[in-house]
XYZ file of C-alpha atoms in Angstrom:
256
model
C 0.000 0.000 0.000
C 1.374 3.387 -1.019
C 1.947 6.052 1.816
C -0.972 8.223 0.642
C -3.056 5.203 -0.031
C -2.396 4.772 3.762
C -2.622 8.105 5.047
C -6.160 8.459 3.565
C -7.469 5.059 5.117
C -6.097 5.423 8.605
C -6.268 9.670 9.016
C -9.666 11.042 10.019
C -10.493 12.939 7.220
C -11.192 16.134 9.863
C -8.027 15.883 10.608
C -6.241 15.468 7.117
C -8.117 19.233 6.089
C -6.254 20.575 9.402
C -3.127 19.449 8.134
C -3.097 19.771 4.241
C -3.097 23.820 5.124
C 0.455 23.251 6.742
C 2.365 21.066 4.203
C 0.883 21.685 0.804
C 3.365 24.723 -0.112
C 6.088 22.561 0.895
C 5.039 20.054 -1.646
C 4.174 22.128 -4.182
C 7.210 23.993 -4.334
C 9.098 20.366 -4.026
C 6.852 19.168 -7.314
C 6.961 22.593 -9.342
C 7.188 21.848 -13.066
C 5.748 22.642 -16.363
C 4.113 18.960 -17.151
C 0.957 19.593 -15.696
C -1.513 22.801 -14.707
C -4.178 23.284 -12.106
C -6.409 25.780 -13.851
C -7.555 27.070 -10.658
C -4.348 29.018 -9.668
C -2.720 28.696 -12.726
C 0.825 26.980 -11.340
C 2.231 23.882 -12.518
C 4.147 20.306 -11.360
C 6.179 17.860 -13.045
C 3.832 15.827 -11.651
C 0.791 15.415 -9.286
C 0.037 13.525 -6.524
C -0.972 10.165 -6.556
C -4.880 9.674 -4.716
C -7.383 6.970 -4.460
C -8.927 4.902 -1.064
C -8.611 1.577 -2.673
C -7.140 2.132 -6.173
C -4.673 4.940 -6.733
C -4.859 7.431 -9.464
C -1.474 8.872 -10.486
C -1.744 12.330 -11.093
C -4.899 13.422 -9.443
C -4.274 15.567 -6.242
C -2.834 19.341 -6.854
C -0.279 20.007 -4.599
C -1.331 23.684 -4.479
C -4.956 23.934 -4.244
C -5.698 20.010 -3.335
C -7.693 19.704 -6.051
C -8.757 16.877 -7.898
C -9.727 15.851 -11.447
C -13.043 16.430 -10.869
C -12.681 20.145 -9.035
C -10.966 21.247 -11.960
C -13.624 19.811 -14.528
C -16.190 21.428 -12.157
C -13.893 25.139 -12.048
C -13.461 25.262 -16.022
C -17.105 24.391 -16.457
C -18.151 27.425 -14.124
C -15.731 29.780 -15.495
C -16.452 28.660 -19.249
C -20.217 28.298 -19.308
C -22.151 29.766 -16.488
C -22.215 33.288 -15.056
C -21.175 32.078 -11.437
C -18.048 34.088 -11.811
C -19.820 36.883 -13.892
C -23.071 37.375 -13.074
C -24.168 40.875 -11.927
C -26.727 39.890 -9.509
C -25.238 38.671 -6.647
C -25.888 35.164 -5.775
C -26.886 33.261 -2.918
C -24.334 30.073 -3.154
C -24.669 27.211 -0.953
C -21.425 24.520 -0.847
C -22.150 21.206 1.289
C -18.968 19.856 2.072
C -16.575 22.801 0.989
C -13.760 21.788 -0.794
C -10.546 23.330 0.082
C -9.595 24.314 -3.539
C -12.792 26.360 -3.605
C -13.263 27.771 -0.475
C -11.404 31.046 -0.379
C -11.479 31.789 -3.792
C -15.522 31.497 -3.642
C -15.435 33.303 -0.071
C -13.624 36.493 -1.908
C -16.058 36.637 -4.851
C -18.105 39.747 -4.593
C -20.529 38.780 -6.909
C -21.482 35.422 -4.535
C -22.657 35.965 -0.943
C -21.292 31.866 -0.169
C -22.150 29.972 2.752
C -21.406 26.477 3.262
C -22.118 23.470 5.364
C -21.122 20.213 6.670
C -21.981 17.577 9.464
C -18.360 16.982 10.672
C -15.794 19.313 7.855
C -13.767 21.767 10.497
C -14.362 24.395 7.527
C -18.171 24.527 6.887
C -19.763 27.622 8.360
C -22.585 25.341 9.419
C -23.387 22.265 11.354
C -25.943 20.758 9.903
C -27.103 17.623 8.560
C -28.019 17.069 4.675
C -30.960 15.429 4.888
C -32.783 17.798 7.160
C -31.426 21.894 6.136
C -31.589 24.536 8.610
C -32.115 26.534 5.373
C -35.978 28.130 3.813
C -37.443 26.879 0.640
C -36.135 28.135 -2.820
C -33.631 30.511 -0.439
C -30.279 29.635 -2.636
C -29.499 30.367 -6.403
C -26.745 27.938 -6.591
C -26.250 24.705 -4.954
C -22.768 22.773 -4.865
C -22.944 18.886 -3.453
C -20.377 17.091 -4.406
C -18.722 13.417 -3.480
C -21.968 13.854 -0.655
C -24.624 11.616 -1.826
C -22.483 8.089 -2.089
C -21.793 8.877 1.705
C -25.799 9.007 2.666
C -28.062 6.184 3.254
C -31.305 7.875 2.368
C -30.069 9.877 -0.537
C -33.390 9.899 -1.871
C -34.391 12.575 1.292
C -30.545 14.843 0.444
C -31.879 14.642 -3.152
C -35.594 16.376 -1.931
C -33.823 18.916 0.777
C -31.048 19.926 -2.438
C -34.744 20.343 -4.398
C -36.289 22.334 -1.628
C -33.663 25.099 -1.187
C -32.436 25.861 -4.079
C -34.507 28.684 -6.511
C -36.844 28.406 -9.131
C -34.382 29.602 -12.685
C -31.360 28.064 -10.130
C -28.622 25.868 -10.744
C -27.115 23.167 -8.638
C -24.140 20.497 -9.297
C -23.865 17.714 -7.763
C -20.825 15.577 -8.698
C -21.137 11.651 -7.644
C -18.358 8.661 -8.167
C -19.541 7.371 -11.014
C -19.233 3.779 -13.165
C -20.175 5.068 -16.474
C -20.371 1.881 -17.672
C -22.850 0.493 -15.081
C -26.188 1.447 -15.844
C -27.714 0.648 -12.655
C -26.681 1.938 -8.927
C -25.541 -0.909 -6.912
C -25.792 -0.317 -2.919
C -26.217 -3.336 -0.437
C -26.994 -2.115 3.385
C -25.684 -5.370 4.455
C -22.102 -4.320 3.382
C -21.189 -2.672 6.737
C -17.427 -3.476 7.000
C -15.484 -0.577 5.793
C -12.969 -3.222 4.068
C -15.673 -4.467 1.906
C -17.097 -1.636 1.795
C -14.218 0.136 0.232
C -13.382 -3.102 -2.258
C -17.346 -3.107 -3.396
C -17.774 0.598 -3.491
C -14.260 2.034 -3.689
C -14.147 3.693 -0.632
C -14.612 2.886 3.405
C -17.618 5.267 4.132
C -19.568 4.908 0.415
C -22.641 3.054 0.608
C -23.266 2.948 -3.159
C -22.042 3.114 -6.341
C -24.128 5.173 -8.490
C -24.494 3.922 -12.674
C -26.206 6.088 -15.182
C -29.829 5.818 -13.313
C -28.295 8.400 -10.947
C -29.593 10.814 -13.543
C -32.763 9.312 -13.960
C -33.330 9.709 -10.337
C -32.241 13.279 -9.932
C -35.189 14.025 -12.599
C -38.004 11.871 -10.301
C -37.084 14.815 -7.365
C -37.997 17.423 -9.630
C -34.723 18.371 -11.623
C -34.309 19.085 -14.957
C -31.235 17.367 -15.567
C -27.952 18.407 -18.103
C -25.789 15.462 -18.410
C -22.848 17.815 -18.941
C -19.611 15.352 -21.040
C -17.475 18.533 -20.546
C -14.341 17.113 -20.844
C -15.007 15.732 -24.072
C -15.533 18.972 -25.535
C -12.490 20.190 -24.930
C -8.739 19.972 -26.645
C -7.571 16.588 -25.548
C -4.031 18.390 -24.790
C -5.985 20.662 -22.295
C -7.256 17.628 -20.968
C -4.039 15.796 -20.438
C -2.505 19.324 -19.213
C -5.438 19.888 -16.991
C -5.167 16.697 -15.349
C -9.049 15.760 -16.354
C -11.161 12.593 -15.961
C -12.085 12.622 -19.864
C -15.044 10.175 -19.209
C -16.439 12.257 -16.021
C -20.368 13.609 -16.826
C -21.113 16.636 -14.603
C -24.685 16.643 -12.999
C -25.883 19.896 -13.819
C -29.512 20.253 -11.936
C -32.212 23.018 -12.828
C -35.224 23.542 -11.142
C -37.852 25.933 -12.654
């Protein structure tokens, strides 16, 4: 087992967040090269950093911002087609589960008044839990929820609280691991040991893995549902450059 294979199975992942803020400039400036770019801050590695629970992925974890293949899918999507960074109306954002790459880049945007939450994350604004919101109907313009869902057993009620909040003409994301070649979602509550639960689902805390229905299902909470194949629309260079999952479909969730 690799050392960050280890690290991310035996760490409390509270406690990882802590300490990624002290020793990710270290490694970034240790990895600085021109092979590879993280769009978000514009720097680049000879290489990234290997990351995966049960099966690595070489080159997947930014040493600068932390993020991964799908964060930077997610950031050139937003920046490319949608207003989030543009928009002159200022929107009411809501992240579940912040990721770190995000955080104070969204918290700076004046355009975004961004609030985020998180059962146990030590950088959420909010305790709260995602199948019951602290939050009013239709009070949020954009939703962010992603890697949640594959964590909760009752998805079905996270799906219908992501539906209450967010606006009528709103947007929300909500990026799941995905088997793109499965077209059913697999889960098994009898799987509780987080050995097997991490050989079956590909990670110690998922309780599913989600197939192409996950779409289907998004649309029986109300959604209208753009099954975005970003990556495929773009230079493949920029995709090798960019470090991007060329086979990862973004969720992109309307309600009207």
């Amino acid at each position: 087992m690799s050392v960050f294979k280890t690290i991310l199975n035996t760490i409390p992942r509270p406690f990882l967040i802590k300490i990624s803020y002290v020793v990710r400039p270290f490694i970034a400036w240790w990895l600085k090269g021109d092979n590879f770019t993280d769009p978000i801050d514009g720097k680049s590695f000879k290489k990234l950093l290997p990351y995966g629970y049960e099966t690595q992925r070489e080159n997947a974890l930014s040493p600068s911002t932390l993020s991964l293949e799908r964060h930077r899918l997610l950031w050139l999507y937003l920046k490319n087609e949608t207003v989030f960074f543009t928009s002159e109306k200022k929107l009411k954002v809501l992240h579940i589960a912040p990721e770190q790459c995000f955080l104070d880049i969204f918290k700076k945007q004046e355009n975004l008044d961004y609030i985020t939450s998180d059962l146990e994350s030590p950088i959420a604004d909010i305790k709260a839990d995602i199948c019951d919101l602290p939050f009013k109907n239709e009070e949020f313009d954009v939703v962010f929820c992603n890697h949640v869902l594959e964590h909760i057993p009752d998805d079905t009620k996270a799906m219908q609280e992501l539906h209450r909040i967010l606006k009528k003409d709103g947007f929300g994301i909500f990026q799941i691991p995905q088997d793109v070649h499965r077209a059913e979602t697999f889960e098994d509550n009898s799987i509780t040991d987080p050995k097997e639960r991490a050989k079956i689902f590909g990670q110690y805390d998922h309780v599913r893995i989600y197939g192409l229905d996950y779409f289907d299902k998004l649309k029986s909470i109300g959604f209208k549902v753009e099954e975005a194949h970003y990556a495929k629309t773009m230079n493949p260079e920029l995709v090798r450059k960019y470090a991007l999952a060329k086979d990862e479909i973004l969720p992109v969730c309307y309600k009207y």
